[in-house]
Structures are given as structure tokens and as C-alpha cells.
Amino acid sequence: MEIPFSYKALETYFEEALPEPEKFVALITQHSFEVAEVVKKDDDDTIITVDILPNRAHDASSYYFFAKEVAAISGKKVKPVPECKVDISDIEPPQISIEDTGGCNRYCLQKIENVEVKESPDWLKDILIRIGQKPINNIVDATNFVLWSYNQPTHAFDADKIEGEKISVRHAQKDEKITTLDGKEVVFGGSELVIADEESPIAIAGVKGGNKAEVTNKTTSIILESANFDPVSVRKTSRKHGIVTDSSKRFEHHISPELVRTALELLTHMVINLAGTSNTKVSEIVDKYPNKQEKVQVQVSVDTVNKILGIDITDKDIAQILTRLQFEHVFDSGVFSVTAPSERLDIKKTEDLVEEIGRIYGYNNIEAQPIPEMDFSPQISKEYFTISALEDTLLGEGFSQIETYALQKKGDIEIANPLARDKGALRKNMARGFKDALSLNTYNMDLLGLSQVKLFEIGTVFTKDGEETHFALGIKNGKLYKGKKDEEIYLDTVIESLNSQLGTVIHKKDGVLEKGEFGLIFEINISQIDITPKDTYKALDGFMSAQGTYQSPSSYPFVIRDIAVFIPANTSKEELEKLIKEKAGELLKQKFLFDVYEKESQTSYAYRLVFQSYEKTLTDEEVGNIMAQIEAEIGKKEDWSIR
Amino acid sequence: MHSTAFFYILNRMEKEKGHLHPLTHVIRDVLSVLTEMGFEITQAPEIDSEFYNFDALNVPKDHPARDMQDTFWVKGASETVLRTHVSNAQVRYMENHKPPFKVAYFGKAYRNEATDATHEAVFHQFETLVVGKNITLGNLKYTIESFTKKLFGDKITIRLRPGYFPFVEPGLEVDMSCFKCKGGMGCSVCKGTGWVEGIGAGMVHPNVLRAGGLDPREWQGFAFGAGWDRITMARYDIPDARLMASGDLRLTNQF
């Protein structure tokens, strides 16, 4: 979860200056989280976008708890949480009814009468803009500030728009409706958790408020809500209706219900300061907390830390790290008993502590050590031996390897939740993909400089009998191919050659043969190919991988021209090729010899030339001009002639 | 009548060597290094149970990764998924082999996410798993260091950062100094940072060892793995993940 932190806003949480942004980023990267982006702002601020790891989204995606993290890794002191005491009047507090305690862990409300909704003061607007939020009014801005401080979503309702006395947390009824704050109508299926007054829903719990009890400039009396909802329930509702909000994202990551009250106290304190009048009255907080968060004590021994990390850390150093993390701890006979702050829901087991100690200690400070001698003799994988031996043999036969797509429209094994209709199943064979590949590569045959397309793939297919590894060959003879036109004759020679080289017997009848306009496809289950593995993988021995970088092909059509030239038998064809290359220039993408013919003291060489531009479709005229230049140059040579 | 020279050309055209897919070039390099380091090659199925793909790997039932939007389920088969990572091999191997061991596995994995230049629903990964009596994070660091040096050259350095994968703890992200611009600043592979990301690693979670029938008090281990497409794309400057399964020789024949 990427969170943009304003360096300046973050600094307000500290008693002392933070390290310079550059050092600060290095520190976070090494000990806590990846930094996705650093942007220097005109006003001397720096926005540091941090990719909070999923197991820390419940705390570190907010300013105050991120500041605590920074304190742990930098040793800088965070300011204590400010006192948020307010005077309570004897006005009637709201009534709460939680009908689904599975979906709601804690629910708090507090009523404030006689407030003035208006623009926020500059300091608050400034902070919100700095952290990428849009100021709306003092009440909404205060809830936003609280969210970004403590990671706790809160909400304000207009108290006068609420029908009846009681606010309930309940399941929506089927076909019940709500119009959200941004005017979108949502029709409930019935599984969603909602907040409702005695007549109808006023919010989708943990996801979005409704416009029924929206706070506007005319609002004078409000009910503030701070609550904790079940992550799975919020996620399902959010996904179901396609509404993702700052609030739903927080709840999905399971935040501590202990935050609920702290956040509400800060919110109320802010509202009184920002929107209070001489007549403002505040009710008691009504706090329903059905699922109390238990304190978790975790043990870790100094030995365990050292045994897992491969270091030699002392109990004194571990104690120091735990103190910096603000983890309560007691050390007794080599073992630490640790209680993490309530917001650190991720600290549940010994290895969680080992990880905390390891990352604060610094993974880069851990010495690399070779794996100790092991009583293990690796076995040769028969499957990989067969695959790699087949690959090498087919390469020698001039076949090139492709991969075709594993998901298709139809197949024996279907996907319950496909990405698209044409990707609804796993392929049951490679034939479909090979037909497309043969057609594509046959079209490009000249560009590729081939007279024959020869493809192979070794990969998984999925039939009613289960998952199988198949190997497929695809052959298509081009117009310039000089052998027998029937691809099956060629296949027979390939199978014969594979059998003699691999010492196996591939029977054509064990595979599936398909022929057509597209050429030929032969596919066979590799379990039919019995190759006895050797002690090592021959294909890996001294393997030299390709160097170089990929050049994207042009998306414009290519144009072909043939040229046949008689040159004296004692002149090398390289001389002719050099001339063609020079005159053709950079638009010549491929050139290959397809015919040689000798007559008396002369030899005729026939070349196919393929022209293509990266910028445009070449016209006949442009290519004609190039050919004319080549021909003119040939014409200048004594004893050379165009056939 | 054709001359002898013609037969020579015909022969050349037929017997010209074919090309390996760039993914194969890269995995062969990876496997050469790993087998030389004493790793065994093993395989696991692409269609697997939720148990091997999630539960055994300490991914809880309500984890967002198990959501319909991230995982493909097989129709008509209960609790059966297209594996979302090759890590389903971990507990499968533990069940049938007594430690100590060092294994490597690789192949296709599937994720239910929209496809673009950098994301493919069908992608490729490789991973290693080492379990022994006293395997430490220090051993993990040494092994990744040797692996990356053998693969990309002696000048490669690595750095470890905190990371999160449910089946390891501590969890790590490993960056290596850029093999293209040699850790200098400013090439397309490292996007000017000098570091290439993409190796996930960590100490095998005790719950995973338990799922494999091993006692975590007796055995410890590490795993590391990487996006095989990503490494291939970075190494050869291939701009689009979708090219991998395009069946197009304009890709293959460049390698």
C-alpha cells in the first residue's frame, strides 16, 4: 500500500529534527519499507511515497504510527500523544445497537450540539493539501486529519437528519438502498453491514457514508462515529459494490480496535477547537466494545534470535532494540517476554520478534556464511533431463522454441472465475496455439529469412486425465522450400533423427498429427518418450546463453524483391552481397540466398531482399528506386549481369 | 539440372540451428548455477489444491490473496486453484524427502489480474528451498550472493531489505546492483537507481515446516525466488511481458 508522506508534516510528530530526506530514505529502505518515489516540492517539503508492507498496513500507513516506526529505526524521539480532554455536558448521548457483533468489534458515538460548519483554518488546510487531501469543511477535515494521524477512519453525521433515537449496526435488507455521499445509488444484496437510523441506512459500514445524514454548511448538531469493523466483511462489501475508500482500505487490513477511542477523543477535541461556539455541548462517549483485543505476550530467547539470523547479538542489544520499538519486555534466564503496543497486531509469535530484531539490527549487518556441509545428494530429474535433451536435439534439427498461451476459450479444465471469455479454460493441447503461431510465422517467413517454419514447444497441457507435459512440433514449408512439399515426409525424417540421437523410440502413432493449410502439427505426451537420464544434465554443461538485446520489430508491412545476378565463377558471392547491402541501405531488413545456378564460367545467385521501415509503409516506388540503384551498380561491373 | 552448390544451400537451410526461447536461455543459466551449487531440480503441478498453494504456506483463509480477484479457481473441483506461485512445491517436496536438502523448481504460475506490458495472468517463476539443521539468514545471504555473482558476474553486490511473504519470516526483498550499468546510475533496467529488484526471500516459516511434517525446533531453512519473466525482460531488454507467449519467431530468433 503506497502512502505519500510529507517530510515536513512528519517532522511535526518529533521532538527533534529528522535526518535529511536523502539519509531518511536510505534508513527506511534498509530497515522498514521500500520507498517508491521521492518528490521535492517548491516549498522546501519532500513527499516520500512509502510502500507499506501488507503486514504493517494496519499501523504504519498513518503519520503517528509511521513516526513511531521512524523513531525505532532512527533513535529520534516522538512527541507524546496530546491530551484531548473536553468538558462533557449532560445532553442525551446517542443510543447504539450492534446487531452483528461478528462484523463490528467496537462502536463509539459522541454527540456535539451547536457547532459552526465552516472552512478550516489555514494550518489544517495546509497539512491536508501537503498530504494530498482536499479540504472540504472543518468537520470533514478533522475526520480526515484523524484518519491520517492514527489510521482510524471516523465519520460525522448531521444529528438533525437522523430519524429516531437509535443508531444500529446491522445487516442490510435485500434490495434496501442507500445514496452515498458522492451521489451513487447502491442496492444492497443483504450480506452487507450498514449503519442505520430507525428508518434507513445512513452509511455502508467502514466503506462510505450516505448522503441522508451528510454534514453541510447548515449543520449545527453532529454525531461523531469511530468504530472497528471486521476486515473480511468490509473487503467483501467494498469489492461487491466497487467502492474503495481510504476507510475501506484501512479496515481491510485489520486495524486495532484499541485505536477507536483515542481517535474519537482527538476528533472531538479538534471539532470543539475548529467548530465550537459559546453554546457548544458535548455528550458522553457511548462505547460498545463486544470483541475486546487481548494483550498478547510473546517469548523469544537470545539463542533463538542468534540461531535463526546467524549472528551473535547480546541480550543487552536485544533489549535496546525492543525499547526503541516501544515493546514492553522482561528478561529472565535468557528469554524475553514481550508485549507489543496494541496497534502492532502483527506481533503474535516468536518469529515475528526475530524479524523485528533482525530488521532493526540491519540485514546488511548480517555476515554472509556458506551453508554448512550437508548430507544430501541431488537426484537427476527425469522430466527435466528429457525436456532439456529434447530441446537441444530439436535445436540441432533447426527447430526454434516458442511458447503459446496457456489459457484458451475452450478446454477440458475450465476456470470458475475467468479473466475474459476467451481465456476461460486451460489448453488441452497445443494445436490451437500452434495453428496461430504457424500462421503468424509463415506470414513473416521472408522477414525471418526462412524457407520453412519449424517450431517446437514443451509445456503443460490439461486434459480430463490431468496435467501432462507435451511436446509439439509445427512445420510449414514455404514457397522457396526446395524439399518435398508434404510436411509429413519431413516430420518422418525428424522423428527418425530424434530417435537415433536420443536413443529412444518416438512412434508417430503415439502422438496426434494434424495437417492442413496451416502446415503440420505433431504433438505427443513426453511420458511416451523414454530417455534414460545420465548423471548430469548434458544441456546445462557448458551452456552459453545468448547475449545482446531485443530489437522490437516494425509494425509496418514489409516488401519483398528478388534479384538474381550472374557473376564470374571465380568471383566470390560475398562481393555481390556487399554491393547489395551497401546500396540497399538501412531499409533492408533481411537478405537470403535461395537459388544458385551455374552456366559455363558464370554462377547465378538469387537473393530475396526484404525491405521494411520503422516509420511508415514503404511504397512500390520507394523500393523500386532502391532496386534501380542496386541494378545500376551491378550494371557498372564488367562480366556481371542481371538474370 | 542443379549444380552441387544448390544441394549445399538446401542442406544449409534445413540444418541451420534453431533458437531457444529467451526464457529458456535464462532458466538454463539459473539451473546451471544452482546445480553446480548442489541443488536438485524438482517440479510441482500447476493445478493444485488450496492446501499446497495457500494453507500449507501459512496463507490464512481470509487473506486477500485468496480473493477471487487474485486467484483462478478450477470449475467443478473443490478447493482447487491454478497455482499462484511455484512455492506450492515447498510442502510437496518436504512431504516426500527427509532434510537436509537443497532444491530448485520453476515453471508457470497464474494470477487473476488484468494483463498489461508488465503484468501477465500467466507468468513464470523459479524458486529454491534449503532445509537443514542450522540453516541461518547468514547462509541465505551467502547463497544469494554467490548465485547472483555466478549468474551476472563477480562485480554484482546485493542488499537485503525487509519484505513480506506469508511463508517466510523474516521476509526479505533482495536487490542486486544493476548488471547492465554495473551499479552506475541511469539505465533502463534499473531505472536510474543502480539496483535491480525482484528476488523475494526469507527464512522458512515454522508453520510451513510443520505443514511439511518437519519439527521447526529441529529444522530451519530458507527460500528465495524470482520472477523469471522479469529477469528475462531485464536481461534482454524485452519491453512487454505479453511477448513471451506470443509464439512469434521475431522474438525467439533474436536469441
CSV table of C-alpha atoms in Angstrom, one decimal, chain A residues 2-5 25 28-29 34-41 46-51, chain B residues 193 197:
chain,number,residue,atom,x,y,z
A,2,GLU,CA,1.7,3.2,-1.2
A,3,ILE,CA,1.4,6.1,1.2
A,4,PRO,CA,2.7,9.6,0.3
A,5,PHE,CA,4.3,11.1,3.5
A,25,VAL,CA,15.0,7.5,2.7
A,28,ILE,CA,13.6,3.5,5.7
A,29,THR,CA,14.7,1.4,2.8
A,34,GLU,CA,10.6,0.3,0.1
A,35,VAL,CA,10.4,3.9,-0.9
A,36,ALA,CA,8.6,4.1,-4.2
A,37,GLU,CA,9.1,7.8,-5.0
A,38,VAL,CA,10.8,10.9,-3.6
A,39,VAL,CA,9.5,14.3,-4.9
A,40,LYS,CA,11.0,17.6,-3.9
A,41,LYS,CA,8.3,20.3,-3.6
A,46,THR,CA,9.7,16.5,0.2
A,47,ILE,CA,7.0,14.0,-0.5
A,48,ILE,CA,8.3,10.5,0.3
A,49,THR,CA,6.0,7.7,-1.1
A,50,VAL,CA,6.5,4.6,1.0
A,51,ASP,CA,5.3,1.2,0.0
B,193,THR,CA,18.6,3.6,-9.2
B,197,GLU,CA,14.7,-5.6,-7.7
